[in-house]
Amino acid sequence: MAVTTAVAGALCAGAAGVGTGVAAATMAPMPPPGPTVTAPPSWAPPKPADPMWAMGNAQVWDAGWNHWGVWVNGTFIPTF
């Protein structure tokens, strides 16, 4: 009978949440902002050669990440 009472007590305590930690939610990381296309600053590296895969799209300077890149089908691809 003592074993039955101990098991029943342990099950009730577990169901009541005794001994559990506090749950807390954290915010998901925010995605990085999109590129900020501006004129390159004086300290920027020279513009690299246009890649063959750019399909004629011009390279632009991204002031947010400080590198060169190409817009292809609405997606900014860094070329550094």
mmCIF file of N, CA and C in Angstrom:
data_model
loop_
_atom_site.group_PDB
_atom_site.id
_atom_site.type_symbol
_atom_site.label_atom_id
_atom_site.label_comp_id
_atom_site.label_asym_id
_atom_site.label_seq_id
_atom_site.Cartn_x
_atom_site.Cartn_y
_atom_site.Cartn_z
ATOM 1 N N MET A 1 0.815 -1.185 0.000
ATOM 2 C CA MET A 1 0.000 0.000 0.000
ATOM 3 C C MET A 1 0.870 1.265 0.000
ATOM 4 N N ALA A 2 1.996 1.216 0.690
ATOM 5 C CA ALA A 2 2.884 2.385 0.746
ATOM 6 C C ALA A 2 3.475 2.681 -0.627
ATOM 7 N N VAL A 3 3.790 1.617 -1.372
ATOM 8 C CA VAL A 3 4.334 1.811 -2.713
ATOM 9 C C VAL A 3 3.284 2.428 -3.624
ATOM 10 N N THR A 4 2.088 1.977 -3.545
ATOM 11 C CA THR A 4 1.008 2.516 -4.361
ATOM 12 C C THR A 4 0.769 3.991 -4.052
ATOM 13 N N THR A 5 0.819 4.343 -2.787
ATOM 14 C CA THR A 5 0.626 5.734 -2.385
ATOM 15 C C THR A 5 1.773 6.604 -2.884
ATOM 16 N N ALA A 6 3.004 6.092 -2.819
ATOM 17 C CA ALA A 6 4.164 6.861 -3.279
ATOM 18 C C ALA A 6 4.104 7.092 -4.787
ATOM 19 N N VAL A 7 3.740 6.083 -5.525
ATOM 20 C CA VAL A 7 3.635 6.212 -6.980
ATOM 21 C C VAL A 7 2.512 7.176 -7.343
ATOM 22 N N ALA A 8 1.395 7.078 -6.690
ATOM 23 C CA ALA A 8 0.269 7.967 -6.962
ATOM 24 C C ALA A 8 0.646 9.407 -6.618
ATOM 25 N N GLY A 9 1.356 9.608 -5.517
ATOM 26 C CA GLY A 9 1.791 10.952 -5.134
ATOM 27 C C GLY A 9 2.768 11.538 -6.150
ATOM 28 N N ALA A 10 3.680 10.714 -6.647
ATOM 29 C CA ALA A 10 4.647 11.183 -7.641
ATOM 30 C C ALA A 10 3.946 11.553 -8.943
ATOM 31 N N LEU A 11 2.965 10.768 -9.349
ATOM 32 C CA LEU A 11 2.222 11.075 -10.575
ATOM 33 C C LEU A 11 1.412 12.363 -10.428
ATOM 34 N N CYS A 12 0.810 12.573 -9.277
ATOM 35 C CA CYS A 12 0.034 13.797 -9.055
ATOM 36 C C CYS A 12 0.943 15.023 -9.017
ATOM 37 N N ALA A 13 2.104 14.877 -8.384
ATOM 38 C CA ALA A 13 3.036 16.001 -8.313
ATOM 39 C C ALA A 13 3.553 16.358 -9.709
ATOM 40 N N GLY A 14 3.819 15.352 -10.518
ATOM 41 C CA GLY A 14 4.274 15.606 -11.886
ATOM 42 C C GLY A 14 3.199 16.268 -12.719
ATOM 43 N N ALA A 15 1.964 15.836 -12.545
ATOM 44 C CA ALA A 15 0.859 16.424 -13.298
ATOM 45 C C ALA A 15 0.601 17.860 -12.861
ATOM 46 N N ALA A 16 0.885 18.178 -11.604
ATOM 47 C CA ALA A 16 0.663 19.538 -11.094
ATOM 48 C C ALA A 16 1.808 20.470 -11.473
ATOM 49 N N GLY A 17 2.886 19.930 -11.993
ATOM 50 C CA GLY A 17 3.994 20.765 -12.415
ATOM 51 C C GLY A 17 5.013 21.032 -11.324
ATOM 52 N N VAL A 18 4.981 20.282 -10.257
ATOM 53 C CA VAL A 18 5.937 20.464 -9.172
ATOM 54 C C VAL A 18 7.326 20.053 -9.651
ATOM 55 N N GLY A 19 8.292 20.913 -9.462
ATOM 56 C CA GLY A 19 9.667 20.602 -9.847
ATOM 57 C C GLY A 19 10.011 20.977 -11.273
ATOM 58 N N THR A 20 9.114 21.646 -11.966
ATOM 59 C CA THR A 20 9.415 22.048 -13.341
ATOM 60 C C THR A 20 9.916 23.486 -13.364
ATOM 61 N N GLY A 21 10.625 23.829 -14.384
ATOM 62 C CA GLY A 21 11.140 25.187 -14.536
ATOM 63 C C GLY A 21 10.097 26.103 -15.161
ATOM 64 N N VAL A 22 10.441 27.359 -15.245
ATOM 65 C CA VAL A 22 9.543 28.343 -15.823
ATOM 66 C C VAL A 22 9.820 28.426 -17.322
ATOM 67 N N ALA A 23 8.785 28.352 -18.112
ATOM 68 C CA ALA A 23 8.943 28.448 -19.561
ATOM 69 C C ALA A 23 8.983 29.927 -19.966
ATOM 70 N N ALA A 24 9.914 30.244 -20.844
ATOM 71 C CA ALA A 24 10.008 31.616 -21.330
ATOM 72 C C ALA A 24 10.279 31.585 -22.832
ATOM 73 N N ALA A 25 9.591 32.428 -23.558
ATOM 74 C CA ALA A 25 9.785 32.493 -25.005
ATOM 75 C C ALA A 25 10.776 33.598 -25.334
ATOM 76 N N THR A 26 11.585 33.367 -26.333
ATOM 77 C CA THR A 26 12.496 34.399 -26.813
ATOM 78 C C THR A 26 12.090 34.782 -28.227
ATOM 79 N N MET A 27 12.374 36.007 -28.590
ATOM 80 C CA MET A 27 12.039 36.464 -29.935
ATOM 81 C C MET A 27 12.971 35.818 -30.954
ATOM 82 N N ALA A 28 12.422 35.521 -32.098
ATOM 83 C CA ALA A 28 13.235 34.986 -33.190
ATOM 84 C C ALA A 28 14.148 36.101 -33.700
ATOM 85 N N PRO A 29 15.357 35.759 -34.141
ATOM 86 C CA PRO A 29 16.246 36.800 -34.656
ATOM 87 C C PRO A 29 15.657 37.462 -35.894
ATOM 88 N N MET A 30 15.853 38.750 -35.978
ATOM 89 C CA MET A 30 15.353 39.504 -37.119
ATOM 90 C C MET A 30 16.263 39.257 -38.325
ATOM 91 N N PRO A 31 15.693 39.150 -39.520
ATOM 92 C CA PRO A 31 16.552 38.989 -40.702
ATOM 93 C C PRO A 31 17.326 40.274 -40.952
ATOM 94 N N PRO A 32 18.484 40.155 -41.550
ATOM 95 C CA PRO A 32 19.239 41.378 -41.820
ATOM 96 C C PRO A 32 18.489 42.263 -42.807
ATOM 97 N N PRO A 33 18.676 43.560 -42.670
ATOM 98 C CA PRO A 33 17.980 44.448 -43.598
ATOM 99 C C PRO A 33 18.500 44.271 -45.021
ATOM 100 N N GLY A 34 17.699 44.642 -45.976
ATOM 101 C CA GLY A 34 18.107 44.553 -47.373
ATOM 102 C C GLY A 34 19.213 45.547 -47.677
ATOM 103 N N PRO A 35 19.836 45.410 -48.814
ATOM 104 C CA PRO A 35 20.935 46.305 -49.164
ATOM 105 C C PRO A 35 20.478 47.749 -49.347
ATOM 106 N N THR A 36 21.353 48.657 -48.970
ATOM 107 C CA THR A 36 21.130 50.082 -49.152
ATOM 108 C C THR A 36 22.037 50.537 -50.286
ATOM 109 N N VAL A 37 21.482 50.688 -51.458
ATOM 110 C CA VAL A 37 22.269 51.014 -52.643
ATOM 111 C C VAL A 37 22.582 52.512 -52.644
ATOM 112 N N THR A 38 23.877 52.830 -52.633
ATOM 113 C CA THR A 38 24.335 54.218 -52.683
ATOM 114 C C THR A 38 25.574 54.283 -53.580
ATOM 115 N N ALA A 39 26.070 55.496 -53.755
ATOM 116 C CA ALA A 39 27.344 55.658 -54.464
ATOM 117 C C ALA A 39 28.457 55.155 -53.547
ATOM 118 N N PRO A 40 29.473 54.485 -54.089
ATOM 119 C CA PRO A 40 30.537 53.959 -53.231
ATOM 120 C C PRO A 40 31.342 55.097 -52.590
ATOM 121 N N PRO A 41 31.750 54.925 -51.325
ATOM 122 C CA PRO A 41 32.568 55.941 -50.683
ATOM 123 C C PRO A 41 33.989 55.927 -51.243
ATOM 124 N N SER A 42 34.759 56.926 -50.883
ATOM 125 C CA SER A 42 36.127 57.041 -51.423
ATOM 126 C C SER A 42 37.018 55.888 -50.971
ATOM 127 N N TRP A 43 36.737 55.287 -49.834
ATOM 128 C CA TRP A 43 37.581 54.208 -49.315
ATOM 129 C C TRP A 43 37.161 52.824 -49.839
ATOM 130 N N ALA A 44 36.091 52.752 -50.609
ATOM 131 C CA ALA A 44 35.593 51.462 -51.100
ATOM 132 C C ALA A 44 36.598 50.819 -52.049
ATOM 133 N N PRO A 45 36.653 49.494 -52.036
ATOM 134 C CA PRO A 45 37.524 48.824 -53.008
ATOM 135 C C PRO A 45 37.014 49.068 -54.417
ATOM 136 N N PRO A 46 37.887 48.938 -55.399
ATOM 137 C CA PRO A 46 37.422 49.167 -56.771
ATOM 138 C C PRO A 46 36.342 48.154 -57.160
ATOM 139 N N LYS A 47 35.489 48.594 -58.048
ATOM 140 C CA LYS A 47 34.399 47.723 -58.502
ATOM 141 C C LYS A 47 34.983 46.507 -59.208
ATOM 142 N N PRO A 48 34.575 45.292 -58.785
ATOM 143 C CA PRO A 48 35.086 44.095 -59.455
ATOM 144 C C PRO A 48 34.515 43.952 -60.862
ATOM 145 N N ALA A 49 35.113 43.083 -61.621
ATOM 146 C CA ALA A 49 34.622 42.807 -62.982
ATOM 147 C C ALA A 49 33.217 42.218 -62.893
ATOM 148 N N ASP A 50 32.383 42.578 -63.851
ATOM 149 C CA ASP A 50 31.018 42.058 -63.858
ATOM 150 C C ASP A 50 31.044 40.544 -64.053
ATOM 151 N N PRO A 51 30.354 39.803 -63.179
ATOM 152 C CA PRO A 51 30.330 38.351 -63.334
ATOM 153 C C PRO A 51 29.493 37.933 -64.544
ATOM 154 N N MET A 52 29.857 36.802 -65.128
ATOM 155 C CA MET A 52 29.122 36.307 -66.296
ATOM 156 C C MET A 52 27.681 35.953 -65.941
ATOM 157 N N TRP A 53 27.444 35.500 -64.726
ATOM 158 C CA TRP A 53 26.115 35.068 -64.330
ATOM 159 C C TRP A 53 25.180 36.247 -64.022
ATOM 160 N N ALA A 54 25.687 37.481 -64.056
ATOM 161 C CA ALA A 54 24.871 38.650 -63.713
ATOM 162 C C ALA A 54 23.845 38.987 -64.790
ATOM 163 N N MET A 55 23.911 38.379 -65.932
ATOM 164 C CA MET A 55 22.947 38.559 -67.024
ATOM 165 C C MET A 55 22.784 40.028 -67.412
ATOM 166 N N GLY A 56 23.892 40.771 -67.414
ATOM 167 C CA GLY A 56 23.864 42.161 -67.827
ATOM 168 C C GLY A 56 23.443 43.145 -66.749
ATOM 169 N N ASN A 57 23.109 42.666 -65.561
ATOM 170 C CA ASN A 57 22.727 43.561 -64.464
ATOM 171 C C ASN A 57 23.970 44.238 -63.901
ATOM 172 N N ALA A 58 23.857 45.517 -63.615
ATOM 173 C CA ALA A 58 25.004 46.285 -63.132
ATOM 174 C C ALA A 58 25.289 45.991 -61.662
ATOM 175 N N GLN A 59 26.556 46.078 -61.310
ATOM 176 C CA GLN A 59 26.943 45.958 -59.910
ATOM 177 C C GLN A 59 26.707 47.289 -59.219
ATOM 178 N N VAL A 60 26.272 47.218 -57.962
ATOM 179 C CA VAL A 60 26.026 48.422 -57.177
ATOM 180 C C VAL A 60 26.701 48.283 -55.817
ATOM 181 N N TRP A 61 26.926 49.411 -55.154
ATOM 182 C CA TRP A 61 27.540 49.419 -53.831
ATOM 183 C C TRP A 61 26.445 49.334 -52.772
ATOM 184 N N ASP A 62 26.608 48.425 -51.807
ATOM 185 C CA ASP A 62 25.677 48.270 -50.699
ATOM 186 C C ASP A 62 26.285 48.953 -49.478
ATOM 187 N N ALA A 63 25.702 50.087 -49.062
ATOM 188 C CA ALA A 63 26.238 50.846 -47.931
ATOM 189 C C ALA A 63 25.961 50.165 -46.594
ATOM 190 N N GLY A 64 24.955 49.295 -46.523
ATOM 191 C CA GLY A 64 24.645 48.605 -45.268
ATOM 192 C C GLY A 64 25.704 47.583 -44.896
ATOM 193 N N TRP A 65 26.185 46.830 -45.872
ATOM 194 C CA TRP A 65 27.172 45.777 -45.622
ATOM 195 C C TRP A 65 28.540 46.141 -46.182
ATOM 196 N N ASN A 66 28.639 47.293 -46.834
ATOM 197 C CA ASN A 66 29.905 47.787 -47.378
ATOM 198 C C ASN A 66 30.567 46.804 -48.343
ATOM 199 N N HIS A 67 29.841 46.453 -49.390
ATOM 200 C CA HIS A 67 30.413 45.598 -50.438
ATOM 201 C C HIS A 67 29.639 45.792 -51.741
ATOM 202 N N TRP A 68 30.214 45.281 -52.800
ATOM 203 C CA TRP A 68 29.598 45.335 -54.123
ATOM 204 C C TRP A 68 28.659 44.152 -54.284
ATOM 205 N N GLY A 69 27.645 44.316 -55.137
ATOM 206 C CA GLY A 69 26.729 43.225 -55.407
ATOM 207 C C GLY A 69 25.899 43.489 -56.651
ATOM 208 N N VAL A 70 25.116 42.498 -57.044
ATOM 209 C CA VAL A 70 24.298 42.554 -58.256
ATOM 210 C C VAL A 70 22.863 42.184 -57.886
ATOM 211 N N TRP A 71 21.908 42.935 -58.418
ATOM 212 C CA TRP A 71 20.500 42.571 -58.284
ATOM 213 C C TRP A 71 20.130 41.650 -59.440
ATOM 214 N N VAL A 72 19.676 40.436 -59.124
ATOM 215 C CA VAL A 72 19.238 39.475 -60.140
ATOM 216 C C VAL A 72 17.865 38.959 -59.726
ATOM 217 N N ASN A 73 16.861 39.247 -60.541
ATOM 218 C CA ASN A 73 15.480 38.795 -60.291
ATOM 219 C C ASN A 73 14.999 39.178 -58.892
ATOM 220 N N GLY A 74 15.299 40.389 -58.453
ATOM 221 C CA GLY A 74 14.842 40.866 -57.153
ATOM 222 C C GLY A 74 15.657 40.383 -55.964
ATOM 223 N N THR A 75 16.741 39.677 -56.200
ATOM 224 C CA THR A 75 17.612 39.187 -55.134
ATOM 225 C C THR A 75 18.974 39.851 -55.235
ATOM 226 N N PHE A 76 19.468 40.376 -54.118
ATOM 227 C CA PHE A 76 20.786 41.001 -54.098
ATOM 228 C C PHE A 76 21.833 39.944 -53.813
ATOM 229 N N ILE A 77 22.796 39.788 -54.720
ATOM 230 C CA ILE A 77 23.853 38.791 -54.581
ATOM 231 C C ILE A 77 25.168 39.533 -54.409
ATOM 232 N N PRO A 78 25.821 39.405 -53.235
ATOM 233 C CA PRO A 78 27.100 40.112 -53.034
ATOM 234 C C PRO A 78 28.188 39.533 -53.907
ATOM 235 N N THR A 79 29.004 40.431 -54.475
ATOM 236 C CA THR A 79 30.140 39.992 -55.281
ATOM 237 C C THR A 79 31.464 40.420 -54.649
ATOM 238 N N PHE A 80 31.384 41.224 -53.622
ATOM 239 C CA PHE A 80 32.536 41.737 -52.879
ATOM 240 C C PHE A 80 33.459 42.347 -53.850
#
